Coordinates of C-alpha atoms and ligand atoms in Angstrom, one line a residue:
M208 CA 0.0 0.0 0.0
A209 CA 2.7 2.4 1.0
Q210 CA 4.7 1.7 -2.1
A211 CA 1.5 2.2 -4.3
V212 CA 0.7 5.5 -2.7
L213 CA 4.3 6.6 -3.1
L214 CA 4.2 5.7 -6.8
L215 CA 0.8 7.3 -7.3
A216 CA 2.0 10.5 -5.8
G217 CA 5.1 10.5 -8.0
A218 CA 3.1 9.8 -11.1
V219 CA 0.4 12.5 -10.4
T220 CA 3.1 15.1 -9.7
T221 CA 5.0 14.2 -12.9
W222 CA 1.7 14.2 -14.8
I223 CA 0.6 17.7 -13.5
V224 CA 4.0 19.2 -14.1
A225 CA 4.4 17.6 -17.5
S226 CA 0.9 18.7 -18.6
F227 CA 1.5 22.3 -17.5
V228 CA 5.1 22.7 -18.8
G229 CA 5.3 20.0 -21.6
P230 CA 2.6 21.3 -24.0
S231 CA 3.8 24.9 -24.0
I232 CA 7.5 23.9 -24.6
F233 CA 6.3 21.6 -27.4
H234 CA 4.1 24.4 -28.8
D235 CA 7.0 26.9 -28.8
H236 CA 9.3 24.4 -30.5
L237 CA 6.8 23.7 -33.2
L238 CA 6.4 27.5 -33.8
E239 CA 10.1 27.9 -34.0
A240 CA 10.3 25.0 -36.4
G241 CA 8.0 27.1 -38.7
S242 CA 4.5 25.8 -38.2
A243 CA 1.7 28.3 -38.8
H244 CA 0.1 29.7 -35.6
D245 CA -3.4 28.4 -36.3
S246 CA -2.9 25.4 -38.5
T247 CA -5.0 22.3 -37.8
Q248 CA -1.8 20.3 -38.2
L249 CA -0.4 22.0 -35.1
D250 CA -3.6 21.1 -33.1
H251 CA -3.2 17.5 -34.1
V252 CA 0.4 17.2 -33.2
E253 CA -0.2 18.8 -29.9
L254 CA -3.1 16.5 -29.2
A255 CA -0.9 13.5 -30.1
F256 CA 1.7 14.8 -27.7
R257 CA -0.8 15.1 -24.9
D258 CA -2.3 11.7 -25.5
S259 CA 1.0 9.8 -25.8
L260 CA 2.1 11.5 -22.6
L261 CA -1.0 10.3 -20.8
I262 CA -0.8 6.8 -22.1
A263 CA 3.0 6.5 -21.3
M264 CA 2.3 7.8 -17.8
G265 CA -0.6 5.5 -17.3
V266 CA 1.2 2.4 -18.5
A267 CA 4.3 3.2 -16.4
L268 CA 2.2 3.8 -13.3
F269 CA 0.3 0.6 -13.8
T270 CA 3.5 -1.5 -14.3
S271 CA 5.4 0.1 -11.4
V272 CA 2.4 -0.3 -9.0
L273 CA 2.0 -3.9 -10.1
T274 CA 5.7 -4.6 -9.7
A275 CA 5.9 -2.9 -6.3
W276 CA 2.9 -5.0 -5.2
L277 CA 4.4 -8.2 -6.4
V278 CA 7.8 -7.6 -4.9
T279 CA 6.4 -6.4 -1.6
A280 CA 4.0 -9.2 -1.3
W281 CA 6.8 -11.7 -2.0
F282 CA 9.1 -10.1 0.5
T283 CA 6.4 -9.7 3.2
R284 CA 5.5 -13.3 2.9
R285 CA 9.1 -14.4 3.4
V286 CA 9.5 -12.2 6.4
Q287 CA 6.2 -13.4 7.8
Q288 CA 7.2 -17.0 7.3
S289 CA 10.6 -16.5 8.9
T290 CA 9.3 -14.6 11.9
G291 CA 6.4 -17.1 12.2
A292 CA 9.0 -19.9 12.3
V293 CA 11.0 -18.1 15.0
V294 CA 7.9 -17.4 17.1
T295 CA 6.7 -21.0 16.8
T296 CA 10.1 -22.4 17.7
A297 CA 10.5 -20.0 20.6
A298 CA 7.1 -21.1 21.9
D299 CA 8.2 -24.7 21.5
I300 CA 11.3 -24.1 23.5
A301 CA 9.4 -22.2 26.1
S302 CA 7.1 -25.2 26.5
G303 CA 10.0 -27.5 27.1
Q304 CA 10.9 -28.9 23.6
Y305 CA 14.6 -28.1 23.8
D306 CA 15.4 -29.9 20.6
A307 CA 13.5 -27.4 18.5
R308 CA 15.8 -25.5 16.1
I309 CA 15.4 -22.6 13.6
D310 CA 16.7 -23.0 10.0
A311 CA 18.7 -20.2 8.4
S312 CA 16.1 -17.8 6.8
G313 CA 18.4 -16.3 4.2
L314 CA 16.9 -12.9 4.9
G315 CA 20.2 -11.4 5.9
T316 CA 22.7 -11.4 8.8
E317 CA 20.3 -9.9 11.4
F318 CA 17.6 -12.5 10.9
D319 CA 20.2 -15.3 10.8
R320 CA 21.8 -14.1 14.0
M321 CA 18.4 -14.0 15.7
G322 CA 17.9 -17.6 14.6
S323 CA 21.3 -18.8 15.7
T324 CA 21.0 -17.0 19.1
I325 CA 17.7 -18.7 19.8
N326 CA 19.3 -22.1 18.7
E327 CA 22.2 -21.5 21.0
L328 CA 19.8 -20.7 23.8
A329 CA 17.9 -23.9 23.2
G330 CA 21.1 -25.9 23.1
R331 CA 22.1 -24.5 26.5
L332 CA 18.8 -25.4 28.0
Q333 CA 19.0 -28.8 26.4
D334 CA 22.4 -29.4 28.0
T335 CA 21.3 -28.2 31.4
E336 CA 18.2 -30.3 31.2
A337 CA 20.2 -33.4 30.3
T338 CA 22.7 -32.7 33.1
R339 CA 19.9 -32.3 35.6
R340 CA 18.3 -35.6 34.5
R341 CA 21.6 -37.5 34.6
L342 CA 22.5 -36.0 38.0
L343 CA 19.2 -37.0 39.5
S344 CA 19.4 -40.6 38.2
D345 CA 23.0 -40.9 39.3
L346 CA 22.1 -39.5 42.6
G347 CA 19.2 -41.9 43.1
H348 CA 21.6 -44.7 42.2
E349 CA 24.3 -43.6 44.6
L350 CA 21.9 -43.1 47.5
R351 CA 20.3 -46.5 47.2
T352 CA 23.3 -48.6 48.3
P353 CA 24.1 -47.0 51.7
L354 CA 20.4 -46.6 52.4
A355 CA 19.8 -50.3 51.6
T356 CA 22.6 -51.2 54.0
V357 CA 21.1 -49.1 56.8
E358 CA 17.7 -50.5 56.3
M359 CA 19.0 -54.1 56.2
Q360 CA 20.9 -53.6 59.4
L361 CA 17.9 -52.0 61.2
D362 CA 15.6 -54.8 60.0
A363 CA 18.1 -57.4 61.3
V364 CA 18.3 -55.7 64.7
E365 CA 14.5 -55.3 64.8
D366 CA 14.0 -59.0 64.0
G367 CA 16.5 -60.0 66.6
I368 CA 18.9 -61.5 64.0
R369 CA 21.6 -59.1 64.9
P370 CA 22.3 -57.5 68.3
L371 CA 22.8 -53.7 68.4
D372 CA 26.4 -54.0 69.3
G373 CA 29.6 -52.3 68.3
S374 CA 29.9 -54.0 64.9
T375 CA 26.4 -53.2 63.9
V376 CA 26.9 -49.6 64.8
D377 CA 30.1 -49.6 62.8
V378 CA 28.3 -50.8 59.7
L379 CA 25.6 -48.2 60.2
R380 CA 28.2 -45.5 60.8
S381 CA 30.1 -46.4 57.6
S382 CA 26.9 -46.1 55.7
T383 CA 26.0 -42.8 57.2
A384 CA 29.6 -41.6 56.6
R385 CA 29.2 -42.6 53.0
L386 CA 26.0 -40.6 52.7
R387 CA 27.6 -37.6 54.3
R388 CA 30.6 -37.9 51.9
L389 CA 28.2 -38.1 49.0
A390 CA 26.4 -35.0 50.2
D391 CA 29.7 -33.1 50.5
D392 CA 30.9 -34.4 47.1
I393 CA 27.6 -33.4 45.4
A394 CA 27.9 -29.9 46.8
A395 CA 31.5 -29.7 45.7
V396 CA 30.8 -31.0 42.2
S397 CA 27.9 -28.7 41.6
R398 CA 29.9 -25.7 42.7
A399 CA 32.7 -26.8 40.4
Q400 CA 30.5 -27.5 37.4
E401 CA 28.5 -24.3 37.7
Q402 CA 31.9 -22.6 37.5
R403 CA 31.2 -20.9 40.8
L404 CA 34.7 -21.9 41.8
E405 CA 36.4 -18.9 43.2
L406 CA 40.1 -19.1 42.4
R407 CA 42.6 -17.1 44.3
L408 CA 45.3 -17.0 41.7
V409 CA 48.8 -16.4 42.8
S410 CA 52.1 -17.0 41.2
C411 CA 53.6 -20.2 42.6
D412 CA 56.1 -22.9 41.8
L413 CA 54.3 -26.0 40.7
A414 CA 57.3 -28.2 41.4
E415 CA 57.3 -27.1 45.0
L416 CA 53.5 -27.5 45.3
A417 CA 53.7 -31.1 43.9
A418 CA 56.6 -31.9 46.3
R419 CA 54.4 -30.7 49.2
V420 CA 51.4 -32.7 48.2
V421 CA 53.5 -35.8 47.7
A422 CA 55.1 -35.3 51.1
D423 CA 51.6 -35.0 52.7
G424 CA 50.5 -38.2 51.2
A425 CA 53.8 -40.1 51.8
G426 CA 52.4 -41.9 54.8
A427 CA 49.6 -43.6 52.9
F428 CA 52.0 -44.7 50.2
E429 CA 54.4 -46.1 52.7
G430 CA 51.6 -48.0 54.3
K431 CA 50.8 -49.7 51.0
Q432 CA 54.4 -50.0 50.0
V433 CA 54.1 -48.0 46.9
R434 CA 57.1 -45.9 45.9
V435 CA 56.3 -42.2 45.2
G436 CA 58.5 -39.4 43.9
V437 CA 58.6 -36.0 42.3
D438 CA 60.7 -35.4 39.2
H439 CA 61.5 -31.9 38.1
R440 CA 64.2 -29.8 36.7
G441 CA 64.0 -26.5 38.5
P442 CA 60.9 -24.4 39.4
V443 CA 57.9 -24.2 37.1
Q444 CA 56.1 -20.9 37.8
A445 CA 52.4 -20.7 37.1
R446 CA 49.4 -18.6 38.2
V447 CA 47.2 -21.0 40.1
D448 CA 45.1 -21.3 43.2
P449 CA 47.5 -23.4 45.3
Q450 CA 44.8 -24.9 47.4
R451 CA 42.7 -26.0 44.4
M452 CA 45.7 -27.3 42.5
S453 CA 46.8 -29.2 45.6
Q454 CA 43.4 -30.8 45.6
V455 CA 43.7 -31.8 42.0
L456 CA 47.1 -33.4 42.7
S457 CA 46.1 -35.2 45.8
N458 CA 43.0 -36.6 43.9
L459 CA 45.4 -37.9 41.2
L460 CA 47.8 -39.3 43.8
S461 CA 45.1 -41.0 45.8
N462 CA 43.7 -42.5 42.6
A463 CA 47.1 -43.7 41.6
L464 CA 47.7 -45.2 45.0
R465 CA 44.3 -46.9 45.0
H466 CA 45.0 -48.5 41.6
T467 CA 48.6 -49.5 42.1
P468 CA 49.4 -52.7 44.0
S469 CA 52.1 -52.9 46.6
G470 CA 55.6 -52.8 45.2
G471 CA 54.5 -50.4 42.4
T472 CA 55.7 -46.9 41.7
V473 CA 53.9 -43.6 41.3
S474 CA 55.9 -40.7 39.9
V475 CA 54.9 -37.1 39.5
S476 CA 56.7 -34.9 37.0
V477 CA 56.5 -31.1 36.6
E478 CA 58.0 -29.3 33.6
H479 CA 57.6 -26.8 30.8
V480 CA 56.5 -28.3 27.5
D481 CA 55.8 -26.2 24.4
G482 CA 54.9 -23.0 26.3
A483 CA 52.7 -24.7 28.9
C484 CA 53.2 -26.0 32.4
V485 CA 52.7 -29.8 32.5
I486 CA 52.1 -31.9 35.6
E487 CA 52.0 -35.6 35.1
V488 CA 51.0 -38.4 37.5
L489 CA 52.2 -41.7 36.3
D490 CA 51.6 -45.1 37.9
D491 CA 52.5 -48.6 36.9
G492 CA 49.3 -50.1 38.4
E493 CA 46.2 -51.7 36.9
G494 CA 45.7 -49.1 34.1
I495 CA 42.4 -48.1 32.5
D496 CA 40.6 -49.9 29.6
A497 CA 40.5 -48.0 26.4
E498 CA 36.7 -47.9 26.5
H499 CA 36.8 -46.4 30.0
L500 CA 39.3 -43.7 29.2
P501 CA 36.8 -41.1 27.9
L502 CA 34.6 -41.8 30.9
V503 CA 36.9 -41.4 33.9
F504 CA 36.2 -37.7 34.2
E505 CA 32.4 -38.3 34.1
R506 CA 30.5 -37.8 37.4
F507 CA 30.2 -40.9 39.5
F508 CA 32.1 -43.0 37.0
R509 CA 34.0 -46.0 38.5
S510 CA 35.4 -48.7 36.3
D511 CA 35.0 -51.4 39.0
H512 CA 31.8 -50.7 40.8
A513 CA 31.6 -53.5 43.3
R514 CA 35.1 -53.1 44.7
E515 CA 35.3 -49.3 44.7
R516 CA 32.0 -48.8 46.3
H517 CA 33.4 -51.0 49.0
E518 CA 36.6 -48.9 49.1
G519 CA 34.5 -45.7 49.4
G520 CA 35.2 -43.7 46.2
S521 CA 32.2 -41.8 44.8
G522 CA 33.7 -41.4 41.3
I523 CA 33.7 -37.7 41.3
G524 CA 37.3 -36.9 42.3
L525 CA 38.3 -36.6 38.6
T526 CA 35.1 -34.6 37.8
I527 CA 36.1 -32.0 40.4
S528 CA 39.7 -32.1 39.2
R529 CA 38.7 -31.4 35.7
S530 CA 36.5 -28.5 36.7
I531 CA 39.3 -27.0 38.7
V532 CA 41.9 -27.4 35.9
E533 CA 39.5 -26.0 33.3
A534 CA 38.7 -23.0 35.6
H535 CA 42.4 -22.3 35.4
G536 CA 42.3 -22.3 31.6
G537 CA 44.0 -25.7 31.4
Q538 CA 43.3 -29.3 30.4
I539 CA 43.4 -32.7 32.0
R540 CA 43.9 -35.9 30.1
A541 CA 44.1 -39.6 31.0
T542 CA 46.1 -42.1 29.0
S543 CA 46.7 -45.7 29.5
I544 CA 47.8 -48.5 27.2
G545 CA 45.3 -50.7 28.8
R546 CA 44.6 -53.0 31.8
G547 CA 47.7 -53.8 33.8
A548 CA 49.8 -51.2 31.9
G549 CA 49.5 -48.3 34.4
S550 CA 47.9 -44.9 33.8
R551 CA 49.1 -41.5 33.1
F552 CA 47.2 -38.3 34.0
T553 CA 48.4 -35.1 32.4
V554 CA 47.5 -31.6 33.6
T555 CA 48.4 -28.8 31.2
L556 CA 48.2 -25.3 32.5
P557 CA 48.9 -22.0 30.6
D558 CA 52.4 -20.7 31.2
P559 CA 52.1 -17.1 32.3
S560 CA 55.6 -16.1 31.1
H561 CA 54.9 -17.5 27.7
H562 CA 51.6 -15.7 27.5
S563 CA 53.1 -12.3 28.2
T564 CA 55.9 -12.6 25.6
S565 CA 53.7 -13.9 22.7
Ligands
LIG643 N1 45.4 -44.1 38.4 C1 44.3 -44.8 38.0 N2 44.4 -46.1 37.6 C2 43.3 -46.8 37.2 N3 42.1 -46.3 37.2 C3 41.9 -45.1 37.6 C4 43.0 -44.2 38.0 N4 42.5 -43.0 38.4 C5 41.1 -43.1 38.2 N5 40.8 -44.3 37.7 C6 39.4 -44.8 37.4 O1 38.6 -43.7 37.2 C7 37.5 -43.7 38.1 C8 37.1 -42.3 38.5 O2 38.1 -41.7 39.4 P1 37.6 -40.6 40.4 O3 38.8 -40.1 41.1 O4 36.7 -39.7 39.7 O5 36.7 -41.4 41.4 P2 37.1 -42.4 42.6 O6 38.5 -42.3 42.9 O7 36.5 -43.7 42.3 O8 36.2 -41.7 43.8 P3 36.5 -40.4 44.5 O9 37.7 -39.8 43.9 O10 35.3 -39.6 44.3 O11 36.7 -40.8 45.9 C9 38.0 -44.6 39.3 O12 37.0 -45.2 39.9 C10 38.8 -45.6 38.5 O13 38.0 -46.6 37.9
LIG644 MG1 39.5 -40.4 43.1

């Protein structure tokens, strides 16, 4: 409509101006060319001029209004379809269908960005929802075992099968301790995964930090007769939160200890590699199956459920470690040639000195 009005206004103006100015200019030119003032030929030529002007204007106006209408109708339809799709998809997402996605409209960058932003939003919601579901099911699974033990013990006491003596209380206590640990772990892992970890970054020597963590754990290693040592060539400065990084190392060390039989060796190395600070914890223990390697950092993952539940691991030590390392802008990887061949955990952290010079 707007386009048609615009064209009409243009055409009417052109027509008015042309019919006032055109004929007199035409008339003057004809006189100059030598036509007689009152010849009928002159009248005819002037009439022809006026008619042809009118027809030309009419046809031009008609075609341009038609074209404007067609183009506008086509474009409006496309915009309507695209925004309609966006609205429908957004409504779907709002109602909980997080897998709904918008296709690229081809209407230009702004439209495409609107689509991709909504898609990103849906992706995030989908991830959060999946994590929430997984967490809830993991949690139910984890709570069931200690609760079942408590119930079983209480039933046995009630039925007179077991006396409520020291050993029963010990079993009950170990189950409640397990529940308490689980609660603490869950709090820690959710803090870590929501990236609410507050890091107090200071410049510190990773080699010294590793040596301290190893010294703290030395007693446990001695008790199991597993050798442990730190290997480094001089200080390796990095900007880390010493407490958190110690937590990562002690997680890695306690895992290595747990999975290495007596007589084995665990070694920690700290060095600069390719402009990064690299800490490695290497053991020659039972190793990790190739199929389990990608899973060890997953929440509640344990490769040997029966035994480790007995030994008390929740399977979140590495999940927390990974969150901490990633919060430092680093990476943690696990490698192992397979069962019986030992495992290697590698933590790579950005090297502050390398960063500032590059
Ligand atoms: N050094 C290692 N050698 C062999 N397997 C390992 C080693 N470190 C970790 N794993 C495997 O990865 C799993 C997950 O480790 P993670 O530290 O997350 O949990 P956990 O040690 O079982 O329990 P938590 O650390 O919560 O007490 C372990 O249960 C084990 O199966
Ligand atoms: Mg662990």
